[in-house]
mmCIF file of C-alpha atoms in Angstrom:
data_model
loop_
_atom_site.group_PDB
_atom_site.id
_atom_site.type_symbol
_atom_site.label_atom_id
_atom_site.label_comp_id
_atom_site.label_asym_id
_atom_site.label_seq_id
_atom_site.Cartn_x
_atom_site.Cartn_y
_atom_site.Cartn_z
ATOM 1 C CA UNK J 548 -62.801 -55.299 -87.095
ATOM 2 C CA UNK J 549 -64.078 -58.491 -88.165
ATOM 3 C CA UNK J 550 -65.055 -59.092 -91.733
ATOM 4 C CA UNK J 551 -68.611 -59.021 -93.149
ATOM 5 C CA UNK J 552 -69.708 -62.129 -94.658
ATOM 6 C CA UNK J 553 -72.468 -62.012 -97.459
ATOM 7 C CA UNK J 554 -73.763 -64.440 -99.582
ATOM 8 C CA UNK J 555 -76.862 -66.771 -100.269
ATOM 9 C CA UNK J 556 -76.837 -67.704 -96.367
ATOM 10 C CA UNK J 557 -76.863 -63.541 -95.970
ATOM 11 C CA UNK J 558 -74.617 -61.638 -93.626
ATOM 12 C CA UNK J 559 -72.879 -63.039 -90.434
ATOM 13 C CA UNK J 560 -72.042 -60.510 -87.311
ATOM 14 C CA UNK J 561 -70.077 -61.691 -84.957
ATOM 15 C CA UNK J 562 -71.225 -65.784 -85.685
ATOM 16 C CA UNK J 563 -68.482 -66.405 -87.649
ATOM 17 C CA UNK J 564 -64.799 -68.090 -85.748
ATOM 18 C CA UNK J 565 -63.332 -64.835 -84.711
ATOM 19 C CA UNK J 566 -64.492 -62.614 -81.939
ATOM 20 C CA UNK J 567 -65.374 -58.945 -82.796
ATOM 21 C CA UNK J 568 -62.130 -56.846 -82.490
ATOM 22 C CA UNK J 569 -62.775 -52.741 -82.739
ATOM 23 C CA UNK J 570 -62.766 -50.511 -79.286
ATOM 24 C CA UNK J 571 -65.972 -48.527 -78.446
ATOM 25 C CA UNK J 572 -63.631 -45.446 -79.065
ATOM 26 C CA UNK J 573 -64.506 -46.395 -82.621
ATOM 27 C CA UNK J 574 -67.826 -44.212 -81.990
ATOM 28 C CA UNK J 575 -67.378 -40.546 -83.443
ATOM 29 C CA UNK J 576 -67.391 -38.843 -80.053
ATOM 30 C CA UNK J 577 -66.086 -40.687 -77.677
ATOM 31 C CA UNK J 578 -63.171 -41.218 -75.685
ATOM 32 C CA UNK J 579 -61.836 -43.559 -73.031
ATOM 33 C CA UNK J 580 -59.548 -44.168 -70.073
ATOM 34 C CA UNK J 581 -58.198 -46.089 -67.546
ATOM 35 C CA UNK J 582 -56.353 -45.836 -63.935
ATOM 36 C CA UNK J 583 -54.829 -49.315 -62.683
ATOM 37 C CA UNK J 584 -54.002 -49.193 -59.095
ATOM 38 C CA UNK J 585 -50.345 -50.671 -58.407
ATOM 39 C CA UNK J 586 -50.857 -51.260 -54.599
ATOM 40 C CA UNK J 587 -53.782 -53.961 -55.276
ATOM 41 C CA UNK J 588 -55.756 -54.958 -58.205
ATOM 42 C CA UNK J 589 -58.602 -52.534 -59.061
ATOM 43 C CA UNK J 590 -59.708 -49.333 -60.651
ATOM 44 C CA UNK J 591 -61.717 -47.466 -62.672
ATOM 45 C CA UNK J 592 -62.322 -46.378 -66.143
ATOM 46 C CA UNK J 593 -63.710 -43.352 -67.846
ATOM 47 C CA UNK J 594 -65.973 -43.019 -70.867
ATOM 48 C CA UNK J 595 -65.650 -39.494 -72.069
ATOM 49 C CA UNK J 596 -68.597 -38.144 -74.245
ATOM 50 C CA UNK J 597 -67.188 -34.407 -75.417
ATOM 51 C CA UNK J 598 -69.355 -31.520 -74.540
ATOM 52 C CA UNK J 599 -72.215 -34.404 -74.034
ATOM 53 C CA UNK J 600 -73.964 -37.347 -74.875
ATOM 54 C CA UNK J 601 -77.488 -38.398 -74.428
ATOM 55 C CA UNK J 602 -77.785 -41.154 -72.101
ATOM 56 C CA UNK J 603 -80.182 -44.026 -70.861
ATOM 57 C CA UNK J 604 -79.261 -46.441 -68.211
ATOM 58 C CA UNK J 605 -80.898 -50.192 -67.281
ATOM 59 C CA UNK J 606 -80.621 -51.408 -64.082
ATOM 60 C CA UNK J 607 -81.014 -55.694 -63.789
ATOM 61 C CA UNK J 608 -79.261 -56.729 -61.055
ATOM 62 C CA UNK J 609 -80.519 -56.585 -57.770
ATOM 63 C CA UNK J 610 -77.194 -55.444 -55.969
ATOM 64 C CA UNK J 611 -75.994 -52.427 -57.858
ATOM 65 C CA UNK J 612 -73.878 -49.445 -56.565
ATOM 66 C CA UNK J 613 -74.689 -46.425 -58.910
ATOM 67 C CA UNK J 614 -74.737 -42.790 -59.394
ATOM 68 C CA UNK J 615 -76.754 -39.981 -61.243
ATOM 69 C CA UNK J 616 -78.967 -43.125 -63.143
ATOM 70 C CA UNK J 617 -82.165 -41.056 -61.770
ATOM 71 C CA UNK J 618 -81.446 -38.704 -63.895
ATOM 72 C CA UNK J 619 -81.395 -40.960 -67.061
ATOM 73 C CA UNK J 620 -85.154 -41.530 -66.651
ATOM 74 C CA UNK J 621 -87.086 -39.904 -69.635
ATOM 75 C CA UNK J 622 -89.061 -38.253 -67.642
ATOM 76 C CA UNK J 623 -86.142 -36.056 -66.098
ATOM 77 C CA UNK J 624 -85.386 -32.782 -67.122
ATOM 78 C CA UNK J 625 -81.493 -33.452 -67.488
ATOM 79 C CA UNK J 626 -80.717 -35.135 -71.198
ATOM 80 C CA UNK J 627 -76.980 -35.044 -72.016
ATOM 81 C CA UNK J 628 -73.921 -36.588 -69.589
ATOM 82 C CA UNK J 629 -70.187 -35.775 -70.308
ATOM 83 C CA UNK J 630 -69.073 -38.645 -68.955
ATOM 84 C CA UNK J 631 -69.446 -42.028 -67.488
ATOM 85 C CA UNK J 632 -67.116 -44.089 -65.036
ATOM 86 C CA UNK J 633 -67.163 -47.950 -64.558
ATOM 87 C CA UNK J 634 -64.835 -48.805 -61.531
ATOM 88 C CA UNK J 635 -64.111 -51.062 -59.265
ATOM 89 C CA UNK J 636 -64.168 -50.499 -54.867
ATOM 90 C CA UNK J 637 -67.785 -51.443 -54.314
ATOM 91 C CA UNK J 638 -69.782 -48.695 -52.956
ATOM 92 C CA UNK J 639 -66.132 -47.209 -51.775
ATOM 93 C CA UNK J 640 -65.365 -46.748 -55.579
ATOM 94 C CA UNK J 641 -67.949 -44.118 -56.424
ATOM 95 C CA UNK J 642 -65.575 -41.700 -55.236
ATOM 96 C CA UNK J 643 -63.782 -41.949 -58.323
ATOM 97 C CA UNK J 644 -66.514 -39.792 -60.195
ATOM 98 C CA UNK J 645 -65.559 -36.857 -57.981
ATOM 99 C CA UNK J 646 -62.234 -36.618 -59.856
ATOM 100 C CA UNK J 647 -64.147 -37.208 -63.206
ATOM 101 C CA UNK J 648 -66.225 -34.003 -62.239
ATOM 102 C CA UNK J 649 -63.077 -31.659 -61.131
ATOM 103 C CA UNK J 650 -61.411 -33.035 -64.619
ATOM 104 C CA UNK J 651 -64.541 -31.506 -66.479
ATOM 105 C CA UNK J 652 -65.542 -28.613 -64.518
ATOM 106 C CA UNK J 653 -61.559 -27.411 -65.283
ATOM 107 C CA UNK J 654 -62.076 -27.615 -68.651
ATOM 108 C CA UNK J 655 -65.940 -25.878 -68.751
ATOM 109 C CA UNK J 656 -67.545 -29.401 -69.277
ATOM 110 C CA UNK J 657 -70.774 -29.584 -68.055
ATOM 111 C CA UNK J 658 -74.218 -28.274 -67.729
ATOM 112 C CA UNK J 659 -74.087 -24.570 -67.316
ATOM 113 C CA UNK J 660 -75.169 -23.179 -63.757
ATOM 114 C CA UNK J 661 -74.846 -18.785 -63.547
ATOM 115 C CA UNK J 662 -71.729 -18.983 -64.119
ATOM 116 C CA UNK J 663 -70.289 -22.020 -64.275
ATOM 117 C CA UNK J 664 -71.232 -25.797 -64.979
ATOM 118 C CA UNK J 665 -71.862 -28.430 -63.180
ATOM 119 C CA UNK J 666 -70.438 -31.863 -64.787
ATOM 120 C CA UNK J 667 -73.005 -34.914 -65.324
ATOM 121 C CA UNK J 668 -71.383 -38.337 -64.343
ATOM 122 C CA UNK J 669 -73.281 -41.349 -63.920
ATOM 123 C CA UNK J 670 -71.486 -43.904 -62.439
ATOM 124 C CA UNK J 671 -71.405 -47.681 -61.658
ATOM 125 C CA UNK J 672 -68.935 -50.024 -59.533
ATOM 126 C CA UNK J 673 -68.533 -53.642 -59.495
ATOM 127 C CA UNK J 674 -67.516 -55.805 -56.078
ATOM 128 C CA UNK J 675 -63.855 -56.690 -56.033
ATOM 129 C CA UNK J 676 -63.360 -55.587 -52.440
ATOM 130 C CA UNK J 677 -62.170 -59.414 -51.807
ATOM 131 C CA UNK J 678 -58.919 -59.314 -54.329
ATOM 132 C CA UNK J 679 -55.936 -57.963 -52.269
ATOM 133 C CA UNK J 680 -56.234 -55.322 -49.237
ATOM 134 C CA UNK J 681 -59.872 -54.457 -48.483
ATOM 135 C CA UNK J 682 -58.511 -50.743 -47.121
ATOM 136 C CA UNK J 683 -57.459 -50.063 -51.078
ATOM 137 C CA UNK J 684 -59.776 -48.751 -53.466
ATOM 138 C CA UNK J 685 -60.479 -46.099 -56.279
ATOM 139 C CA UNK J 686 -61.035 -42.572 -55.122
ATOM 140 C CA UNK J 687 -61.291 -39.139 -56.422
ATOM 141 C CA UNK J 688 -57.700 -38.610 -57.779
ATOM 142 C CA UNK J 689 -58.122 -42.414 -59.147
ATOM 143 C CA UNK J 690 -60.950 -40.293 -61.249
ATOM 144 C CA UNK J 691 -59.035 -37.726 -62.432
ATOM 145 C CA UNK J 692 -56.050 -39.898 -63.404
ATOM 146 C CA UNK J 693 -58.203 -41.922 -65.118
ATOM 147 C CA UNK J 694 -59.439 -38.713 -67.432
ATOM 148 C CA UNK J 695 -56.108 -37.337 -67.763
ATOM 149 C CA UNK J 696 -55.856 -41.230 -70.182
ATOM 150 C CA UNK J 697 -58.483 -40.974 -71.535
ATOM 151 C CA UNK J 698 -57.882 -41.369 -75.238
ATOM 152 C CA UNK J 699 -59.436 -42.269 -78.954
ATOM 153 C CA UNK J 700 -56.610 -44.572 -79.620
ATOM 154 C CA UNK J 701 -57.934 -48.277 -79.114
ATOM 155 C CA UNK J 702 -58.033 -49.812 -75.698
ATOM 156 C CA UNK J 703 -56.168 -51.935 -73.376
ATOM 157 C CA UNK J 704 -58.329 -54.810 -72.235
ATOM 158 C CA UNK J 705 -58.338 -57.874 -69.468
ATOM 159 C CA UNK J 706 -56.748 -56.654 -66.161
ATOM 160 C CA UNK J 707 -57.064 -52.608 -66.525
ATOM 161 C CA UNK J 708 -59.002 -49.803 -64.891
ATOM 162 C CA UNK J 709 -62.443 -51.445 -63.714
ATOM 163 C CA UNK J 710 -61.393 -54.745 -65.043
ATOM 164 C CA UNK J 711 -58.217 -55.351 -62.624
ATOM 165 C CA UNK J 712 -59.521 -56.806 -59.893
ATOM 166 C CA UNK J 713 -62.647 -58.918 -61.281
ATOM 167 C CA UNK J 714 -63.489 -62.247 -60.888
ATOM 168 C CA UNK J 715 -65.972 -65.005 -62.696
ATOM 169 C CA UNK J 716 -67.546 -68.199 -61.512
ATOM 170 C CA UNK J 717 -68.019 -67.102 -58.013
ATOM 171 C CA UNK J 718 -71.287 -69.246 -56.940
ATOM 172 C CA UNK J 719 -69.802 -71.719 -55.270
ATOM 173 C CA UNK J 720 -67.153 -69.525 -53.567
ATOM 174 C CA UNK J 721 -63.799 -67.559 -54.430
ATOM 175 C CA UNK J 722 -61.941 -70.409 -54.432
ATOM 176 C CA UNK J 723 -63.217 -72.372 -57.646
ATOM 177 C CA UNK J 724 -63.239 -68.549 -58.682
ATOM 178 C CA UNK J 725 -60.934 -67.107 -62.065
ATOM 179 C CA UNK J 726 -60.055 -63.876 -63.270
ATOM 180 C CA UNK J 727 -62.742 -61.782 -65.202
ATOM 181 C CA UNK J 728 -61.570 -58.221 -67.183
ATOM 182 C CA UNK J 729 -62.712 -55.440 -69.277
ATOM 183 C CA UNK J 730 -63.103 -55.763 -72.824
ATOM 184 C CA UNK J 731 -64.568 -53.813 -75.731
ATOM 185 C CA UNK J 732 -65.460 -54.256 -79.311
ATOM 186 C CA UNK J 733 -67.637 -52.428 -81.623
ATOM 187 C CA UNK J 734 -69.173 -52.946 -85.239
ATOM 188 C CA UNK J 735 -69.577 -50.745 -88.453
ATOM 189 C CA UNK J 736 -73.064 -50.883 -90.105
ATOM 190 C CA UNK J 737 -72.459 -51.672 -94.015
ATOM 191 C CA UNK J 738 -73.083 -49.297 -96.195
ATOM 192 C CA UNK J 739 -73.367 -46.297 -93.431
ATOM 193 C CA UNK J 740 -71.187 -44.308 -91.082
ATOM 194 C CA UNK J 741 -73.816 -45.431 -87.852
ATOM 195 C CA UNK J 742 -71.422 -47.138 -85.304
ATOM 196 C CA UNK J 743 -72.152 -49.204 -82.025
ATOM 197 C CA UNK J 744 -69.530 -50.132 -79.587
ATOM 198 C CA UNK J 745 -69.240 -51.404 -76.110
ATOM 199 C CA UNK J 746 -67.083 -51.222 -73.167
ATOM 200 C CA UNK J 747 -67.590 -53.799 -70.224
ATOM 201 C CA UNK J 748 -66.365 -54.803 -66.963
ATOM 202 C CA UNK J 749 -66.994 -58.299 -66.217
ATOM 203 C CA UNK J 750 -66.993 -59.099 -62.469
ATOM 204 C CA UNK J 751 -69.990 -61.856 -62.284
ATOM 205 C CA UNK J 752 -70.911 -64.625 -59.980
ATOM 206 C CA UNK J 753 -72.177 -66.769 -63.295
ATOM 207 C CA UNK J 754 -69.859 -68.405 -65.748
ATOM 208 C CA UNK J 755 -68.501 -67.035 -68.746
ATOM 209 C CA UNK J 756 -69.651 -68.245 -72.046
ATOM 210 C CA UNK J 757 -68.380 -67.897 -75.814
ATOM 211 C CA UNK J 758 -70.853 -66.395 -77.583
ATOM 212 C CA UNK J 759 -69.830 -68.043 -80.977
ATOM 213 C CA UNK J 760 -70.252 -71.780 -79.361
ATOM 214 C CA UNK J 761 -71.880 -71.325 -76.247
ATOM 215 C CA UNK J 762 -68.985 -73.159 -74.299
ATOM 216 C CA UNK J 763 -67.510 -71.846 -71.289
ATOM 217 C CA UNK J 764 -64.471 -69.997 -70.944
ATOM 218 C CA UNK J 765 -64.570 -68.873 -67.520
ATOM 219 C CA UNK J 766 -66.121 -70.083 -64.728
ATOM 220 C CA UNK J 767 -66.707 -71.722 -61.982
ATOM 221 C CA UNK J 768 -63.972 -74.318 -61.716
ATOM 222 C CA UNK J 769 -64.065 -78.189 -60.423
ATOM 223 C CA UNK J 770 -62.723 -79.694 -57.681
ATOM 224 C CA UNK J 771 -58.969 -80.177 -58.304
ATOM 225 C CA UNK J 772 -58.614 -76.825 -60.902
ATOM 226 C CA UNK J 773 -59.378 -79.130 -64.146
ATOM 227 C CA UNK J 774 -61.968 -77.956 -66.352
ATOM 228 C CA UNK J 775 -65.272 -76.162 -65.234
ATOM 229 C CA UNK J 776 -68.056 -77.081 -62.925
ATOM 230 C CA UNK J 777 -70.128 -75.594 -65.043
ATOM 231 C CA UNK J 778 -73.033 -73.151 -62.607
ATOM 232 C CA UNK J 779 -76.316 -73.745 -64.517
ATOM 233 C CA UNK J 780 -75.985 -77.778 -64.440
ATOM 234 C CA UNK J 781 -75.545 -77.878 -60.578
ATOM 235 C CA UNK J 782 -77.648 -75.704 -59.921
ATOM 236 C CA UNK J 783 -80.062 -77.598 -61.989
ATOM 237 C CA UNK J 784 -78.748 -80.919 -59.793
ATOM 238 C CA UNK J 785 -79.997 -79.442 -56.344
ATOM 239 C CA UNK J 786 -75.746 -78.329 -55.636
ATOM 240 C CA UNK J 787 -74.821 -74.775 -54.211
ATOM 241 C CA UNK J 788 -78.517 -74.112 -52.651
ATOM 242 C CA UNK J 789 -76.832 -71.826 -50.090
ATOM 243 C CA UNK J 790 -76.409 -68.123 -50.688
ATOM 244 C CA UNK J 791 -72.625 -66.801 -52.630
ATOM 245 C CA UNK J 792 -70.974 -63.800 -51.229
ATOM 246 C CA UNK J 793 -72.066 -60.923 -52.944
ATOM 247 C CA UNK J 794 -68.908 -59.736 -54.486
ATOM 248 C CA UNK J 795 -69.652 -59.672 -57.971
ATOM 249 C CA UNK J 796 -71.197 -57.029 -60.837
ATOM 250 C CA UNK J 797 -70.626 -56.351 -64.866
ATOM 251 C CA UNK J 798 -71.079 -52.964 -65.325
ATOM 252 C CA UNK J 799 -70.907 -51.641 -68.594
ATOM 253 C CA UNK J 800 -71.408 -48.952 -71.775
ATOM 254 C CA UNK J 801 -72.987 -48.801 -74.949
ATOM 255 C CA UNK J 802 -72.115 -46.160 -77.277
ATOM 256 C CA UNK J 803 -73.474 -45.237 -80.949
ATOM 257 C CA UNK J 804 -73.459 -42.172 -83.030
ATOM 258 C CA UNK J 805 -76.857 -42.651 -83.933
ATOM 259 C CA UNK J 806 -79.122 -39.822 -83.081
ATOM 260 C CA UNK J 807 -81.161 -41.288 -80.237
ATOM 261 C CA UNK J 808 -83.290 -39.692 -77.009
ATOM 262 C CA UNK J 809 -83.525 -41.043 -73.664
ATOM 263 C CA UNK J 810 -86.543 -43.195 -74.059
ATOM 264 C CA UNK J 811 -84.634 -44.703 -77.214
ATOM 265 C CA UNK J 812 -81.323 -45.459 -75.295
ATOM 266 C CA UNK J 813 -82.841 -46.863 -72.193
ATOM 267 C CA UNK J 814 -84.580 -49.600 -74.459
ATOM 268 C CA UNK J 815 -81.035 -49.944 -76.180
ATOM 269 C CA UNK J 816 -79.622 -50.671 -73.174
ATOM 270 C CA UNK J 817 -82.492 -53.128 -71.951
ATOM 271 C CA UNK J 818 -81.669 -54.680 -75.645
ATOM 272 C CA UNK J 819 -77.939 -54.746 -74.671
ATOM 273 C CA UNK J 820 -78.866 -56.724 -71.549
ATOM 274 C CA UNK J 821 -79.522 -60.114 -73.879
ATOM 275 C CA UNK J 822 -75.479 -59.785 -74.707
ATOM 276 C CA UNK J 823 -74.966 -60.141 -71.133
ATOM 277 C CA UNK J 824 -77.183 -63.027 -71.127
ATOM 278 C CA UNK J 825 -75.762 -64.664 -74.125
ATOM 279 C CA UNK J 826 -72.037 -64.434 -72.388
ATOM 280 C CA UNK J 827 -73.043 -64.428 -68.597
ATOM 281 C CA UNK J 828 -75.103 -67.697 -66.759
ATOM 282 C CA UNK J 829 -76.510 -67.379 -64.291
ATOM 283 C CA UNK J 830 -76.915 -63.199 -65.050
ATOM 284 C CA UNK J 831 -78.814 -60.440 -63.006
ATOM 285 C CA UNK J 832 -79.131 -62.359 -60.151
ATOM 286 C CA UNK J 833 -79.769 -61.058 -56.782
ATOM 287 C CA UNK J 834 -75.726 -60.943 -55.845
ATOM 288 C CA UNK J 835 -75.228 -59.128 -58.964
ATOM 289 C CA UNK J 836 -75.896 -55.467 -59.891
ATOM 290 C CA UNK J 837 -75.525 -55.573 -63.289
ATOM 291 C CA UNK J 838 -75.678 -52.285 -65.093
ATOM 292 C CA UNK J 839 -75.942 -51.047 -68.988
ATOM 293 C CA UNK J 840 -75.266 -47.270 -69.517
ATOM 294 C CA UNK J 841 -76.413 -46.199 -73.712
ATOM 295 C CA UNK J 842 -74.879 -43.087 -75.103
ATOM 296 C CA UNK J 843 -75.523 -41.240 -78.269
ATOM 297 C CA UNK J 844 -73.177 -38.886 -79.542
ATOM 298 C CA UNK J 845 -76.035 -37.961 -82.461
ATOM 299 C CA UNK J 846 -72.593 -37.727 -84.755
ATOM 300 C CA UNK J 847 -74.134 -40.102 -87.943
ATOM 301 C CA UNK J 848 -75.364 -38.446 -90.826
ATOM 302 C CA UNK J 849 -78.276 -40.968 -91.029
ATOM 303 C CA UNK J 850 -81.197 -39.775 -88.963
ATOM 304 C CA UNK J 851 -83.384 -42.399 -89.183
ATOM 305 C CA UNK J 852 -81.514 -45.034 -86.923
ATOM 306 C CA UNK J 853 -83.975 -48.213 -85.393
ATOM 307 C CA UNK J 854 -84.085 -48.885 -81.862
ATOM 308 C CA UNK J 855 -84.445 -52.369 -82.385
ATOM 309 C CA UNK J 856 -81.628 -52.741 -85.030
ATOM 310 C CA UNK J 857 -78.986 -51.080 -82.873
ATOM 311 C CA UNK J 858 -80.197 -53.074 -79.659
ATOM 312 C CA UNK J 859 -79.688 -56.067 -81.343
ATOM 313 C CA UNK J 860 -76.177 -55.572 -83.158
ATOM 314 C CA UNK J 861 -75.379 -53.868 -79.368
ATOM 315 C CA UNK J 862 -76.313 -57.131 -77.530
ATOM 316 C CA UNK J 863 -74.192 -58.913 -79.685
ATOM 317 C CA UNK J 864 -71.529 -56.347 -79.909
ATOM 318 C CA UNK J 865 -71.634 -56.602 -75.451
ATOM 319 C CA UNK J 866 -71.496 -60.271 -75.437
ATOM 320 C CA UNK J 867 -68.397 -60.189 -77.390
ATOM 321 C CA UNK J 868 -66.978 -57.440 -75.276
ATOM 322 C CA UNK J 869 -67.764 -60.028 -72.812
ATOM 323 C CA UNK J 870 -65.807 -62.470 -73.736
ATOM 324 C CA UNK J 871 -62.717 -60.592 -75.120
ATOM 325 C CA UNK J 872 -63.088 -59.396 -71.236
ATOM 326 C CA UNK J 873 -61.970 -62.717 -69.850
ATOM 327 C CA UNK J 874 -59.982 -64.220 -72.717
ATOM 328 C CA UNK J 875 -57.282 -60.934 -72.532
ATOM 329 C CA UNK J 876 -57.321 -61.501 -68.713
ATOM 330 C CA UNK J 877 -53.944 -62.549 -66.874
ATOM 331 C CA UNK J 878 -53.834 -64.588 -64.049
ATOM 332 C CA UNK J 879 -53.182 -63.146 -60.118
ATOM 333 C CA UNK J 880 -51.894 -66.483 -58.957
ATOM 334 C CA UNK J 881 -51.506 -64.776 -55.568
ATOM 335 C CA UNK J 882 -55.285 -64.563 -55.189
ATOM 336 C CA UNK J 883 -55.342 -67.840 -56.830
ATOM 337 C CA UNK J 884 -57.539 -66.763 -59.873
ATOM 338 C CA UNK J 885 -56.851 -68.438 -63.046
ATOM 339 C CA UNK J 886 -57.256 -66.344 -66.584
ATOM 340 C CA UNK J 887 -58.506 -68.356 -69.589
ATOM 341 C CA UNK J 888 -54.905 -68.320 -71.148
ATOM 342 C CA UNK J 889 -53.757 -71.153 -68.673
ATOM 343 C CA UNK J 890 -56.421 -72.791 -69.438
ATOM 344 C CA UNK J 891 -56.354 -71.971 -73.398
ATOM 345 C CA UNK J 892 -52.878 -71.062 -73.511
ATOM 346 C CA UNK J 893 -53.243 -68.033 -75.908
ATOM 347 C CA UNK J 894 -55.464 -64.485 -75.826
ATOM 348 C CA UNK J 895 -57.775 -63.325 -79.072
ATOM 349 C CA UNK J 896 -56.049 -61.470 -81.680
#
């Protein structure tokens, strides 16, 4: 995890020349997995929250595939999930959260029904229908597999589980288009035990930026593959005024051990949206369905936790998920999508 620096100037999060390292497994509580397809790039990847988690979920994009986020609203009678799945297949890939369920109900996970229980799994899928054979996708055993991974030791990242087959820099078309990923990072309050972490698949039609310089590492790239186009500026020059293909979508998870309801964690995870933002231009745009999920183990000993404080270390703590996302990506040069390493030559430590 990167180091805290204090001083006159104060204390720097995630400013400083390295990216956040740390896995959101790092939260007391939680657990996660991933299931890579062989047969084309996709998958999905499980967030497992113990015998439950209270949840809140925000919704920005305008094209999202989801399950179970109804039931996140504050004014619902359900409050605690057991898990929550991020994977790939489009609308196809919700299927996946079937084997998440069987995985939980074997084990007596779940909220109890007579005299059984019946699992809570929220859900979310990203576009990457386009990468490979269209026929392939996550299902139920995808799910399961998925679980059966699931781990506290820290996380693979770039082209696993929900990551695998996503793309960035998609506005202008999938050919100027380069490999996006899942990443994850999390940070350690000073001086308590209150940790936030975040898990993200990054899938969008905007360009990736750095969130330390503001420079973009993934995008959109120019005509003849050398350096970026660069969205924002042509769009701002009257270029790409017809409609992308809507194959695109970051999905992603905030967890914290801070005690928090639902009310609390669905303005965490509206907070958590500016790390998207910060990473991700042009974000939650109408061929995106961009998705935060906020979890809260309650596992701290400090009670007293702000909303606002752990927003704003999580939007910071996302966009850096965000970029680790793209920068540990590998190329699929037979779908002709770049990774940052050619560009950069090297992946984050």
């Amino acid at each position: 995890m990167l180091a805290v620096a204090t001083g006159d100037e104060g204390m720097s999060v995630g400013t400083g020349s390295e990216l956040l390292g740390g896995c959101i497994v790092d939260v007391p509580g939680i657990s996660l997995g991933h299931h890579t397809l062989s047969s084309r790039p996709t998958g999905c990847s499980v967030i497992l929250c113990g015998k439950g988690a209270v949840a809140g979920v925000d919704v920005r994009g305008a094209a999202p595939g989801t399950r179970e986020t109804d039931l996140l609203d504050p004014s619902n009678y359900i409050e605690q999930v057991h898990a929550v799945l991020l994977s790939g297949g489009s609308a196809y890939g919700l299927a996946a959260a079937t084997g998440v369920v069987r995985y939980l109900e074997e084990r007596g996970t779940g909220f109890p029904i007579g005299a059984g229980v019946v699992p809570i799994v929220p859900a979310a899928v990203l576009m990457d229908l386009g990468v490979g054979d269209f026929s392939i996708r996550p299902d139920a055993e995808a799910g399961y597999q998925a679980c059966l991974k699931a781990t506290r030791e820290p996380s693979s990242e770039g082209n696993v589980g929900a990551g695998a087959g996503a793309s960035v820099g998609k506005f202008f078309g999938p050919a100027f288009a380069m490999k996006g990923g899942l990443g994850t990072a999390s940070w350690t309050l000073p001086g308590t035990d209150i940790v936030v972490g975040a898990v993200v698949a990054v899938n969008a039609v905007g360009d990736v930026y750095d969130p330390r310089s503001s420079s973009i590492l993934a995008g959109a790239r120019a005509e003849g593959g050398s350096g970026f186009r660069d969205t924002v500026a042509a769009l701002m020059g009257g270029h790409g005024l017809t409609s992308p293909a809507g194959a695109n979508t970051t999905i992603g998870v905030i967890a914290t051990n801070a005690p928090f309801n639902k009310a609390q964690l669905r303005k965490i995870a509206q907070l958590a949206h500016d790390g998207f933002a910060r990473a991700i231009n042009p974000v939650h745009t109408m061929y995106d369905g961009d998705t935060i999920f906020a979890l809260s183990t309650g596992k701290s000993t400090h009670h007293a936790a702000d909303v606002t404080v752990i927003g704003t270390v999580a939007a910071q703590v996302m966009a850096h998920a965000i970029a680790r996302a793209v920068m540990q990506a590998e190329s699929l040069p037979q779908y002709d999508l770049p990774a940052w390493r050619d560009y950069a030559g090297s992946a984050p430590g």
